[in-house]
PDB file of C-alpha atoms in Angstrom:
ATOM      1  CA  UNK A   1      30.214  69.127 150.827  1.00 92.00           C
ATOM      2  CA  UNK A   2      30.879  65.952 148.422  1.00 98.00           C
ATOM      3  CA  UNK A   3      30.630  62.816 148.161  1.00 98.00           C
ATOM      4  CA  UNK A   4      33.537  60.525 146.618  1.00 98.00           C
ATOM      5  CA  UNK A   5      33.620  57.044 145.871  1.00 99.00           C
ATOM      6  CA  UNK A   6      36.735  55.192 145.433  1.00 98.00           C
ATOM      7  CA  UNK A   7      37.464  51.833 143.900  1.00 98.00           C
ATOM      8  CA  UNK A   8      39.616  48.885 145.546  1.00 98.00           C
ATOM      9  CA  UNK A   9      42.883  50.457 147.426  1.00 98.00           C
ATOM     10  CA  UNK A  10      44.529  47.368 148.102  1.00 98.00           C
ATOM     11  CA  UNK A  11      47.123  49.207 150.114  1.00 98.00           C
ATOM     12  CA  UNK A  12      48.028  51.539 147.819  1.00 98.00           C
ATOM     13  CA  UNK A  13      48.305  54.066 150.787  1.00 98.00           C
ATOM     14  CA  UNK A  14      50.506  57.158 148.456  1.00 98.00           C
ATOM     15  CA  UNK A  15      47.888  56.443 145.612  1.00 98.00           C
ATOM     16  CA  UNK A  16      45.083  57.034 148.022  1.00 98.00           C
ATOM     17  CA  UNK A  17      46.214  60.374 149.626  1.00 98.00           C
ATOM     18  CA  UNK A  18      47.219  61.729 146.242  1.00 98.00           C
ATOM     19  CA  UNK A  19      43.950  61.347 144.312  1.00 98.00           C
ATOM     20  CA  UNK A  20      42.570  62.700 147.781  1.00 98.00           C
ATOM     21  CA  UNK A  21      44.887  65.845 147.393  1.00 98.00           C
ATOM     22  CA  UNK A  22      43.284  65.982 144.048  1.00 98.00           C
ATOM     23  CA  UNK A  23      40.082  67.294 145.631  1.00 98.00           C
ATOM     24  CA  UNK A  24      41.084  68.505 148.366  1.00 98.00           C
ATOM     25  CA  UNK A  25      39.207  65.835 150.567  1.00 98.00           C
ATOM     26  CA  UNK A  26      38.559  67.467 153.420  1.00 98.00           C
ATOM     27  CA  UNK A  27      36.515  64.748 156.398  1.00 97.00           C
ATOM     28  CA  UNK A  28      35.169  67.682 157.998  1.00 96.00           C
ATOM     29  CA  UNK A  29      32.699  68.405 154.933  1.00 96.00           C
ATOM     30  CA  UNK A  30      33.323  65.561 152.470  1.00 98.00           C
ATOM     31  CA  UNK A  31      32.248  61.848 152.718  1.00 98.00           C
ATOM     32  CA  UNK A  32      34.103  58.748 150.929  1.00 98.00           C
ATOM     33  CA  UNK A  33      32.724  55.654 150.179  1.00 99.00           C
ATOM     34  CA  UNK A  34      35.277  52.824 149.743  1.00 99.00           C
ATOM     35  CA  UNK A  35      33.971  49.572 147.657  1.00 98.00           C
ATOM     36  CA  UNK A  36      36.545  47.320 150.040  1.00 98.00           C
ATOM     37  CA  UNK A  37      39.590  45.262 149.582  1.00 98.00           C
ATOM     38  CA  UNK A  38      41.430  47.698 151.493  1.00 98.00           C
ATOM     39  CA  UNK A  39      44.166  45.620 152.127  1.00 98.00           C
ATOM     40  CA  UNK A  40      46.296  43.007 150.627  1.00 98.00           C
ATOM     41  CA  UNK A  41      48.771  42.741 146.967  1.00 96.00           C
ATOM     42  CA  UNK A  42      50.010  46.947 147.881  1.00 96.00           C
ATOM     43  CA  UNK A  43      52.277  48.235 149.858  1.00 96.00           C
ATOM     44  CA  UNK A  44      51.289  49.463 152.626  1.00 98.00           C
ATOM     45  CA  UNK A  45      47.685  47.434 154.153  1.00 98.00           C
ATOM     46  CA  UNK A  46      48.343  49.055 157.632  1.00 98.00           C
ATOM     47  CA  UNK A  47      49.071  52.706 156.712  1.00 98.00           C
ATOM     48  CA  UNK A  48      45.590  52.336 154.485  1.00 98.00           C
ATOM     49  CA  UNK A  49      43.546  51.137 157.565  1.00 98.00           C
ATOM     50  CA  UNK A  50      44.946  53.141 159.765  1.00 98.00           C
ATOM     51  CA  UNK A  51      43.908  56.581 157.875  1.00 98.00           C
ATOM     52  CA  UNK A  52      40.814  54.852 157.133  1.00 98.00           C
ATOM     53  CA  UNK A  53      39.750  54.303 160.513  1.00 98.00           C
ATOM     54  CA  UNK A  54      40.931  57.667 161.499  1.00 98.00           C
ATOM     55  CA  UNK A  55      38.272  59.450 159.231  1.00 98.00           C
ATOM     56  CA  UNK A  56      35.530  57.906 161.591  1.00 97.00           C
ATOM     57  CA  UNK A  57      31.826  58.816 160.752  1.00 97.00           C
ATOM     58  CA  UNK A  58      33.123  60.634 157.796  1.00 98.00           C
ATOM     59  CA  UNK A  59      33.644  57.543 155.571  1.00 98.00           C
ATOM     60  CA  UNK A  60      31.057  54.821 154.345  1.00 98.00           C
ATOM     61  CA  UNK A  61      32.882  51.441 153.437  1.00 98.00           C
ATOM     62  CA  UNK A  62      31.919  47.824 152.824  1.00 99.00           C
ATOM     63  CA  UNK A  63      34.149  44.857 153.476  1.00 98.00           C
ATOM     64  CA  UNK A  64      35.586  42.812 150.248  1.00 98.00           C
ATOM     65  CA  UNK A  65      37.060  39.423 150.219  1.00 98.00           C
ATOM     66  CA  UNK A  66      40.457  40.355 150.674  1.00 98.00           C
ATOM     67  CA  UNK A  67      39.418  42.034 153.840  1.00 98.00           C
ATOM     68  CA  UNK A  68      37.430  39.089 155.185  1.00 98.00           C
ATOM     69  CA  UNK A  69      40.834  36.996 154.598  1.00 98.00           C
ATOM     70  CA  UNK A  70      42.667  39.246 156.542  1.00 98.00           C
ATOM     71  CA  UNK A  71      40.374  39.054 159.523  1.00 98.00           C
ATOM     72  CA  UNK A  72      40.408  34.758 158.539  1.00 98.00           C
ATOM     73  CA  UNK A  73      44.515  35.069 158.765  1.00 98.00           C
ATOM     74  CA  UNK A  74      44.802  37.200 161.674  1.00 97.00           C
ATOM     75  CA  UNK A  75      42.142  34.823 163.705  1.00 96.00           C
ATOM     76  CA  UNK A  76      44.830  31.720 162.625  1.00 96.00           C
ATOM     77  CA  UNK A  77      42.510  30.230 160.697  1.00 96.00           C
ATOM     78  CA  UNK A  78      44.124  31.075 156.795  1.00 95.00           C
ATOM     79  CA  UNK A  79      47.608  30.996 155.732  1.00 95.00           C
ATOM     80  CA  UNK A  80      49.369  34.487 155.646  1.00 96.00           C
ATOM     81  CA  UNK A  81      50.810  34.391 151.705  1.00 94.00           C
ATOM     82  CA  UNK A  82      53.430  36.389 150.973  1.00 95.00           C
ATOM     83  CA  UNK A  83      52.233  38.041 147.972  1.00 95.00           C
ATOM     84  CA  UNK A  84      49.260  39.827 149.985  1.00 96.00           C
ATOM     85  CA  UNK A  85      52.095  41.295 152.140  1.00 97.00           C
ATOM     86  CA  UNK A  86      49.921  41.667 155.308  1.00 98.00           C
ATOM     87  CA  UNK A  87      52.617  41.015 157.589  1.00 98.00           C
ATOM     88  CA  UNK A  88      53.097  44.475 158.273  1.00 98.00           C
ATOM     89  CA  UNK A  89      49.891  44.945 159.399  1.00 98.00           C
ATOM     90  CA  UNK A  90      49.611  41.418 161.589  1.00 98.00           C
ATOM     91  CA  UNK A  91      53.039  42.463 163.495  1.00 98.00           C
ATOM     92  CA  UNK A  92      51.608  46.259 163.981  1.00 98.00           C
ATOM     93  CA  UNK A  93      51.118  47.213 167.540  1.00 98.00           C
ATOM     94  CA  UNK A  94      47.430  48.455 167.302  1.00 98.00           C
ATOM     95  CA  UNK A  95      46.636  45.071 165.107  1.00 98.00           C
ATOM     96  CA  UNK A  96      44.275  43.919 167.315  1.00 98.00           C
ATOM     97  CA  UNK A  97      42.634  47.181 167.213  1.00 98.00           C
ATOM     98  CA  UNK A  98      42.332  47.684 163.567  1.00 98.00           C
ATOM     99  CA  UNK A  99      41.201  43.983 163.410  1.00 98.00           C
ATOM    100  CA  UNK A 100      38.193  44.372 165.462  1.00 97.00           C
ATOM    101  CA  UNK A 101      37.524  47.792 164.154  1.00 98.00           C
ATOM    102  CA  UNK A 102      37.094  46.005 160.586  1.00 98.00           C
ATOM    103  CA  UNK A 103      35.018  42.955 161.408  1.00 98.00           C
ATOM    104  CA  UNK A 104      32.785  45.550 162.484  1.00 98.00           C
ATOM    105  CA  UNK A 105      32.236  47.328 159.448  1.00 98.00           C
ATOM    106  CA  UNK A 106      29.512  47.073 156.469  1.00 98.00           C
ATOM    107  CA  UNK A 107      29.059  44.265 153.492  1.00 98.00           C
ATOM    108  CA  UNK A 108      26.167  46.740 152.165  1.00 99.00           C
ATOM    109  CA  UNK A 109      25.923  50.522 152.095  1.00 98.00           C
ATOM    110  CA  UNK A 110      22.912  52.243 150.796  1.00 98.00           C
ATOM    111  CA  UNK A 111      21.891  55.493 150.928  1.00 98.00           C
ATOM    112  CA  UNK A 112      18.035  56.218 150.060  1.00 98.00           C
ATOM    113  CA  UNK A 113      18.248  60.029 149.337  1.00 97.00           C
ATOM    114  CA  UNK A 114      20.608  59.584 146.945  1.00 98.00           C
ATOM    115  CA  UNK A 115      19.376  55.638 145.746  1.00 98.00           C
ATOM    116  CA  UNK A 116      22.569  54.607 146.255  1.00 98.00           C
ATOM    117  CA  UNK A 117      23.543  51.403 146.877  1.00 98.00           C
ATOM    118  CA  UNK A 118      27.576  49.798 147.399  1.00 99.00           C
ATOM    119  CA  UNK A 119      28.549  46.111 147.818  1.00 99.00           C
ATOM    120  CA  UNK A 120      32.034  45.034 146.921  1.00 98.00           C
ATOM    121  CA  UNK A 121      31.414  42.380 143.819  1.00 98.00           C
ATOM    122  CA  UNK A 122      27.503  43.537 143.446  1.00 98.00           C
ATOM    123  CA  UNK A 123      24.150  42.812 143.909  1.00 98.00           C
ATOM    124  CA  UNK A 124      23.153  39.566 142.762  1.00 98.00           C
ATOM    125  CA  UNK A 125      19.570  39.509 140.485  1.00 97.00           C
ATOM    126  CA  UNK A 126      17.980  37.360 142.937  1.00 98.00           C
ATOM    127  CA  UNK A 127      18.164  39.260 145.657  1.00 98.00           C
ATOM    128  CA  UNK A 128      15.655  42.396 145.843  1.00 98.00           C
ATOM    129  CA  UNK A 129      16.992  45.141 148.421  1.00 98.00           C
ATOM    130  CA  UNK A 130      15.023  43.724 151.678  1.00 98.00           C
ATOM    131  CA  UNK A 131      16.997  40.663 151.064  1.00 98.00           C
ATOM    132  CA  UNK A 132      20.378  42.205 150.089  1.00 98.00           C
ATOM    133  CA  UNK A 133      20.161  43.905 153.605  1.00 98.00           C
ATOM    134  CA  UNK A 134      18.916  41.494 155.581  1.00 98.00           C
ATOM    135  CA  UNK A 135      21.572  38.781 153.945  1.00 98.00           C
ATOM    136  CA  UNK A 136      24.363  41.447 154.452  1.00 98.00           C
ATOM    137  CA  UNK A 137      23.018  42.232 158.676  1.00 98.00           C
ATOM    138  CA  UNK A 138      23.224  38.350 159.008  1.00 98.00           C
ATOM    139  CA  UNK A 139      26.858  37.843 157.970  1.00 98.00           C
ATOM    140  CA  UNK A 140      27.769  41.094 159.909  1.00 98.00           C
ATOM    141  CA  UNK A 141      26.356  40.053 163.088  1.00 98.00           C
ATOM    142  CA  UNK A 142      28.126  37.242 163.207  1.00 98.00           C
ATOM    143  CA  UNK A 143      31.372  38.947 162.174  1.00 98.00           C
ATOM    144  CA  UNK A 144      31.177  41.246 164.952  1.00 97.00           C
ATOM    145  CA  UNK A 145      29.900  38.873 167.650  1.00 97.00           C
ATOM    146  CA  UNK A 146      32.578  36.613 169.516  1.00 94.00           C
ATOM    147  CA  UNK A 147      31.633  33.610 167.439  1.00 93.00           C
ATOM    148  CA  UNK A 148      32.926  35.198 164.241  1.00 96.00           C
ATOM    149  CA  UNK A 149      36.210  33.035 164.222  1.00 96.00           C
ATOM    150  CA  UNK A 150      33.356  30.017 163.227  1.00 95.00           C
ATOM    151  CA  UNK A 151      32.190  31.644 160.538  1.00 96.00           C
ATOM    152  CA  UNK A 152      35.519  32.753 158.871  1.00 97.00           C
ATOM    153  CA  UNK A 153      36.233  29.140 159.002  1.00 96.00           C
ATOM    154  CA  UNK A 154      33.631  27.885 157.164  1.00 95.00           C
ATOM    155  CA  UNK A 155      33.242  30.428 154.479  1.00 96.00           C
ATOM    156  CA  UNK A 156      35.846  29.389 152.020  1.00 96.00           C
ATOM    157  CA  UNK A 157      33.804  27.692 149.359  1.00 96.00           C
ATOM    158  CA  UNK A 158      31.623  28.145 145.746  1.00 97.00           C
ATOM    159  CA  UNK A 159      28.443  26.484 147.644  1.00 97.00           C
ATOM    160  CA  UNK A 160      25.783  26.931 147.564  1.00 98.00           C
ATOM    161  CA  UNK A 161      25.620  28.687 144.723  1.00 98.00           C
ATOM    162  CA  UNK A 162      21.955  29.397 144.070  1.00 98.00           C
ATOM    163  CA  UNK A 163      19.342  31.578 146.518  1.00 98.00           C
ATOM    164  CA  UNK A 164      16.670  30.224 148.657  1.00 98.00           C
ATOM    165  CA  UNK A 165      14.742  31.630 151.674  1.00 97.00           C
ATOM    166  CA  UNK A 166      14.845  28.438 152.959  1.00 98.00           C
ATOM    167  CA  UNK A 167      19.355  28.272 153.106  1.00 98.00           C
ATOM    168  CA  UNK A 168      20.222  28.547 156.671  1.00 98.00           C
ATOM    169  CA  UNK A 169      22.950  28.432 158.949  1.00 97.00           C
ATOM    170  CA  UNK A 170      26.511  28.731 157.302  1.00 96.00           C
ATOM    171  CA  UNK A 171      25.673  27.572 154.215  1.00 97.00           C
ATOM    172  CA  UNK A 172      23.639  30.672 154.168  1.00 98.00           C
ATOM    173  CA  UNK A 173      26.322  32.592 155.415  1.00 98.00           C
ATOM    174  CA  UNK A 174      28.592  31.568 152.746  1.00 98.00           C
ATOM    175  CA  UNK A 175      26.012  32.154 149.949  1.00 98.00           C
ATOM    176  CA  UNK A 176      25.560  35.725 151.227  1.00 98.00           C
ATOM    177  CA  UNK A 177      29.057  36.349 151.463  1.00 98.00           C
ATOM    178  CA  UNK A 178      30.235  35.059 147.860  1.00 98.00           C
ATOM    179  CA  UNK A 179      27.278  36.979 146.248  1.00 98.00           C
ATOM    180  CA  UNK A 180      28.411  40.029 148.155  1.00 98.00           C
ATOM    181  CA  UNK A 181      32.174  39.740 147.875  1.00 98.00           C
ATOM    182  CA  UNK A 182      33.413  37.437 145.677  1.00 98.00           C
ATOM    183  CA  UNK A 183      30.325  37.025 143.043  1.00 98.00           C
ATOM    184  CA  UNK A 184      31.752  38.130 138.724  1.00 98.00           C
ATOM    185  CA  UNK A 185      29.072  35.778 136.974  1.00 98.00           C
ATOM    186  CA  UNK A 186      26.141  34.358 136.816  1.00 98.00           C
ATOM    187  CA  UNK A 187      24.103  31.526 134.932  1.00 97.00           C
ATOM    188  CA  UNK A 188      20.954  33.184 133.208  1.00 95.00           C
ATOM    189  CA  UNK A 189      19.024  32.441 135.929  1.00 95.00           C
ATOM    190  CA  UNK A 190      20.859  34.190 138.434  1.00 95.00           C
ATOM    191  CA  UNK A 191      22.846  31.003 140.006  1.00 97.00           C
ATOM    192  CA  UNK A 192      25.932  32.246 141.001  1.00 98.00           C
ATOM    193  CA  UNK A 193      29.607  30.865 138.702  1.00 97.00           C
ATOM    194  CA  UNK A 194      32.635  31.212 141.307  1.00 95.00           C
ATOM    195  CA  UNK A 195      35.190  30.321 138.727  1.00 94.00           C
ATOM    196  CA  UNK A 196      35.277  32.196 135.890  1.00 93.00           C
ATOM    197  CA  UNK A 197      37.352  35.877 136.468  1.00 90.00           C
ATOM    198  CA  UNK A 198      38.085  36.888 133.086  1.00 88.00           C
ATOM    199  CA  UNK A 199      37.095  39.649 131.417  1.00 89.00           C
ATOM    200  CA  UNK A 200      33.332  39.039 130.159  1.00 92.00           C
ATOM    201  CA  UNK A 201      33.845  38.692 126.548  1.00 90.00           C
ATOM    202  CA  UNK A 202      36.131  36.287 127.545  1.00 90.00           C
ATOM    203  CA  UNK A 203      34.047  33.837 129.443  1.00 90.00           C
ATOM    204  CA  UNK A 204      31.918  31.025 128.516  1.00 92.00           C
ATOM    205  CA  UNK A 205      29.001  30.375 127.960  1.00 93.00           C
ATOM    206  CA  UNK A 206      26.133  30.516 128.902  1.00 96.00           C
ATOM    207  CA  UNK A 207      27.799  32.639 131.730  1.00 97.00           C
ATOM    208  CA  UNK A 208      27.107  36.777 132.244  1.00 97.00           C
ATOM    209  CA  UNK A 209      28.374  39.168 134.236  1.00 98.00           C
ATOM    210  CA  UNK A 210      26.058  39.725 137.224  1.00 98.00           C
ATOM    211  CA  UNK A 211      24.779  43.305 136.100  1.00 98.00           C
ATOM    212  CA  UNK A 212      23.708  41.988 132.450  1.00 97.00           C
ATOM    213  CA  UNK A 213      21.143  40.002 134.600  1.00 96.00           C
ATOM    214  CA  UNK A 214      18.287  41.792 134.988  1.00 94.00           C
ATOM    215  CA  UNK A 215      17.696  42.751 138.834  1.00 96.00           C
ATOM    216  CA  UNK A 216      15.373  44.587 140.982  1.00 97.00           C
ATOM    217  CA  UNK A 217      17.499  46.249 142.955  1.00 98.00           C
ATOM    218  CA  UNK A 218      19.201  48.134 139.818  1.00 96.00           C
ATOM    219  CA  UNK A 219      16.014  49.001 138.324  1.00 95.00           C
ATOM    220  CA  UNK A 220      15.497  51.705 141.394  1.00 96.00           C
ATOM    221  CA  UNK A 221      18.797  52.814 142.801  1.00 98.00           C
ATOM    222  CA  UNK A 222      22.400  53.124 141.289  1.00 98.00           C
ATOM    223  CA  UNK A 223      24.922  50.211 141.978  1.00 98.00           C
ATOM    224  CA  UNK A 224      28.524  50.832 142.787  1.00 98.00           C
ATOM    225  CA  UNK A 225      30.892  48.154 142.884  1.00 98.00           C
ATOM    226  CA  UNK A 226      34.799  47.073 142.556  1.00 98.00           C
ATOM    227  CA  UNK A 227      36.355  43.831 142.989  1.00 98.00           C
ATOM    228  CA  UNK A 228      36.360  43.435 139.385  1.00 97.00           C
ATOM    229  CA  UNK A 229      39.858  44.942 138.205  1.00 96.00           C
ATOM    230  CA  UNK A 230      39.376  42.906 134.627  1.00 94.00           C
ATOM    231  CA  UNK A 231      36.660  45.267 134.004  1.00 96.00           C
ATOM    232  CA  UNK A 232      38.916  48.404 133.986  1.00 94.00           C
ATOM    233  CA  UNK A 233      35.326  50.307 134.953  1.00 95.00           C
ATOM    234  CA  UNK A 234      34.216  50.084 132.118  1.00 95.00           C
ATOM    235  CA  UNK A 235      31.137  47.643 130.039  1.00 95.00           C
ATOM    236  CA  UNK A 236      28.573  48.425 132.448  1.00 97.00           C
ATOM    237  CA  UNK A 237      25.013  49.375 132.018  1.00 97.00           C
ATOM    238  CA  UNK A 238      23.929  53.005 132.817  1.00 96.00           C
ATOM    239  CA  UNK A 239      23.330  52.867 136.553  1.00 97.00           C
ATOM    240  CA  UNK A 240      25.836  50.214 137.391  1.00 98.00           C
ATOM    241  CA  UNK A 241      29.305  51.516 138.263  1.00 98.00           C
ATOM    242  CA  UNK A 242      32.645  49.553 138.273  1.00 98.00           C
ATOM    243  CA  UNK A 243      35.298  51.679 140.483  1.00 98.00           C
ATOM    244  CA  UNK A 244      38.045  48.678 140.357  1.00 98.00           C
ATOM    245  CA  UNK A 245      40.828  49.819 138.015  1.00 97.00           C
ATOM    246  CA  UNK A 246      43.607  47.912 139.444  1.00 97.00           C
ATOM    247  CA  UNK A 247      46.213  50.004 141.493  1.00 97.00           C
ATOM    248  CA  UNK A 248      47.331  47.156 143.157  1.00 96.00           C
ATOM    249  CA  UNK A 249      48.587  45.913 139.704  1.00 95.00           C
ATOM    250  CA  UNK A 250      50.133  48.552 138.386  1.00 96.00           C
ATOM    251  CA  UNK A 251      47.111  50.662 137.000  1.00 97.00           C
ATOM    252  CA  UNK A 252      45.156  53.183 138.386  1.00 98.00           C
ATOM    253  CA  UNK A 253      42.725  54.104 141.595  1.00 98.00           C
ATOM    254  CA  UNK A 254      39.996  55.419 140.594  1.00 98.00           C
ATOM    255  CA  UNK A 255      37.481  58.271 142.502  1.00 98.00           C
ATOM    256  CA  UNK A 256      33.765  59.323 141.537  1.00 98.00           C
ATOM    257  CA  UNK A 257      32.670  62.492 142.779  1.00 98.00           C
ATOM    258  CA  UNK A 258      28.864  61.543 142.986  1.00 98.00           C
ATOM    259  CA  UNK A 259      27.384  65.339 142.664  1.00 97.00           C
ATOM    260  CA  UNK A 260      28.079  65.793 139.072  1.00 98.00           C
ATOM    261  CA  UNK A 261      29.474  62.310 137.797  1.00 97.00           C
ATOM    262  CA  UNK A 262      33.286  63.612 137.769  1.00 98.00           C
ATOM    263  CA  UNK A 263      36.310  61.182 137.725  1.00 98.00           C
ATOM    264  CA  UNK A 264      39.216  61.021 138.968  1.00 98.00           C
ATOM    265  CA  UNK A 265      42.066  58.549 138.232  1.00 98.00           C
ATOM    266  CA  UNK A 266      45.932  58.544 140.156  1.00 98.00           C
ATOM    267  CA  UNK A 267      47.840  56.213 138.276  1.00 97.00           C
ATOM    268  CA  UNK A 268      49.856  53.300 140.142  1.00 97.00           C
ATOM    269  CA  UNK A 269      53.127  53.682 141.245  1.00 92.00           C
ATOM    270  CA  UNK A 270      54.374  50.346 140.716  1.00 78.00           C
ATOM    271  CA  UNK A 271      54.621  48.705 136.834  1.00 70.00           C
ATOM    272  CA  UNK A 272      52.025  46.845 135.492  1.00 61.00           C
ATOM    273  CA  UNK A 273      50.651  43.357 135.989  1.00 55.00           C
ATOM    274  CA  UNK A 274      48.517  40.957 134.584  1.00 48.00           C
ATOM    275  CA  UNK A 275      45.039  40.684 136.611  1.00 46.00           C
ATOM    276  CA  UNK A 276      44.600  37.159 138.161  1.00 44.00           C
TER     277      UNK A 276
END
């Protein structure tokens, strides 16, 4: 019995079941966590989702932004672009299925026997891990609750930017959701900077990535993350893994077995491409 974790898929559904072949995944024994972004910029979004969702109680996932703008494209609310080619998925069948299968799913996955914890961009430092879960239950209840077209709508948007107990309503929402899905750096006090994407000795100061931030919730449990593909999982602190290595644009996806630290990479099959 093991436990893999795998980095941002993207819909790179052939890259996916050949680093799986690598171990011999098997769902009957084996558990895989997925740091989100399942769909969107690969191939093949539905084939991904569709496996996915077949491995039922046997995988651990969180939602990232690109799969919060699928579920804010298929509800009519943003425009389908042709580069994420989702339409695939949004003509399928079984969409409607797979669609409210994944606004049900996770923004936060911990697991306390192994201090685990997985969000898709991070943990922000303000947030101890009382507050990362009850932020992340808040934006999922919503997502899974018949209201949840209202709250795709209003979370586009870089504000606010800063925590407070006292945020409420969608501006909390929103707050919760960058920090969990879309958050790179951070000001020195924690504030969150929803511009910069570069790598980090590229950007400016005083900005820092979010994990050179000192942070309760990394001082107890390990923190696994993607979203980042700049990062090429690597310039983290010990106890702070990066699992985003860019399939999508032509580099590699990227597995951790979690019992004794092993990697394992599948290179891309398509060339290439600069991260934007």
């Amino acid at each position: 019995m093991s436990t893999y974790l795998i980095g941002d898929i993207h819909g790179c559904y052939d890259e996916l079941q050949s680093l799986l072949a690598q171990v011999a995944f098997n769902p009957e024994h084996d558990t895989l966590w997925l740091t989100g972004d399942l769909v969107a910029r690969g191939p093949a979004s539905l084939d991904v989702l569709r496996f996915v969702r077949s491995l039922g109680d046997s995988v651990r996932l969180v939602l990232g932004n690109h799969d919060l703008h699928l579920l804010a494209v298929y509800a009519g609310i943003s425009r389908n672009k042709p580069k994420d080619r989702l339409t695939p998925l949004l003509d399928a069948p079984d969409a409607d299925e797979l669609i409210n299968w994944l606004r049900r799913q996770p923004l936060l996955q911990v697991d306390e026997e192994k201090r685990l914890v997985m969000a898709h961009a991070g943990i922000t430092p303000q947030w101890d891990l009382a507050t990362a879960q009850m932020c992340a239950r808040e934006v999922e209840a919503v997502l899974s609750s018949d209201s949840y077209p209202l709250f795709l709508d209003a979370m586009y948007g870089d504000m606010p930017n800063n925590w407070s107990p006292e945020l409420s309503g969608l501006s909390r929402l929103r707050f919760s959701t960058n920090a969990l899905t879309r958050m790179r750096f951070c000001f020195p006090n924690g504030q969150l900077d929803m511009i910069a994407k570069e790598a980090p000795e590229s950007a400016p100061p005083p900005l820092k990535p979010w994990f050179a931030i000192p942070g309760p919730v990394a001082q107890d449990y390990t923190i696994v993350f993607g979203h980042w593909a700049a990062l090429e999982g690597r310039g983290t602190p010990e106890g702070i893994i990066g699992l985003d290595t860019g399939c999508c644009w032509g580099g590699t996806l990227t597995m951790l077995r979690w019992e004794d630290g092993s990697l394992f990479v599948q290179p891309s099959n398509r060339e290439r491409m600069i991260v934007s």
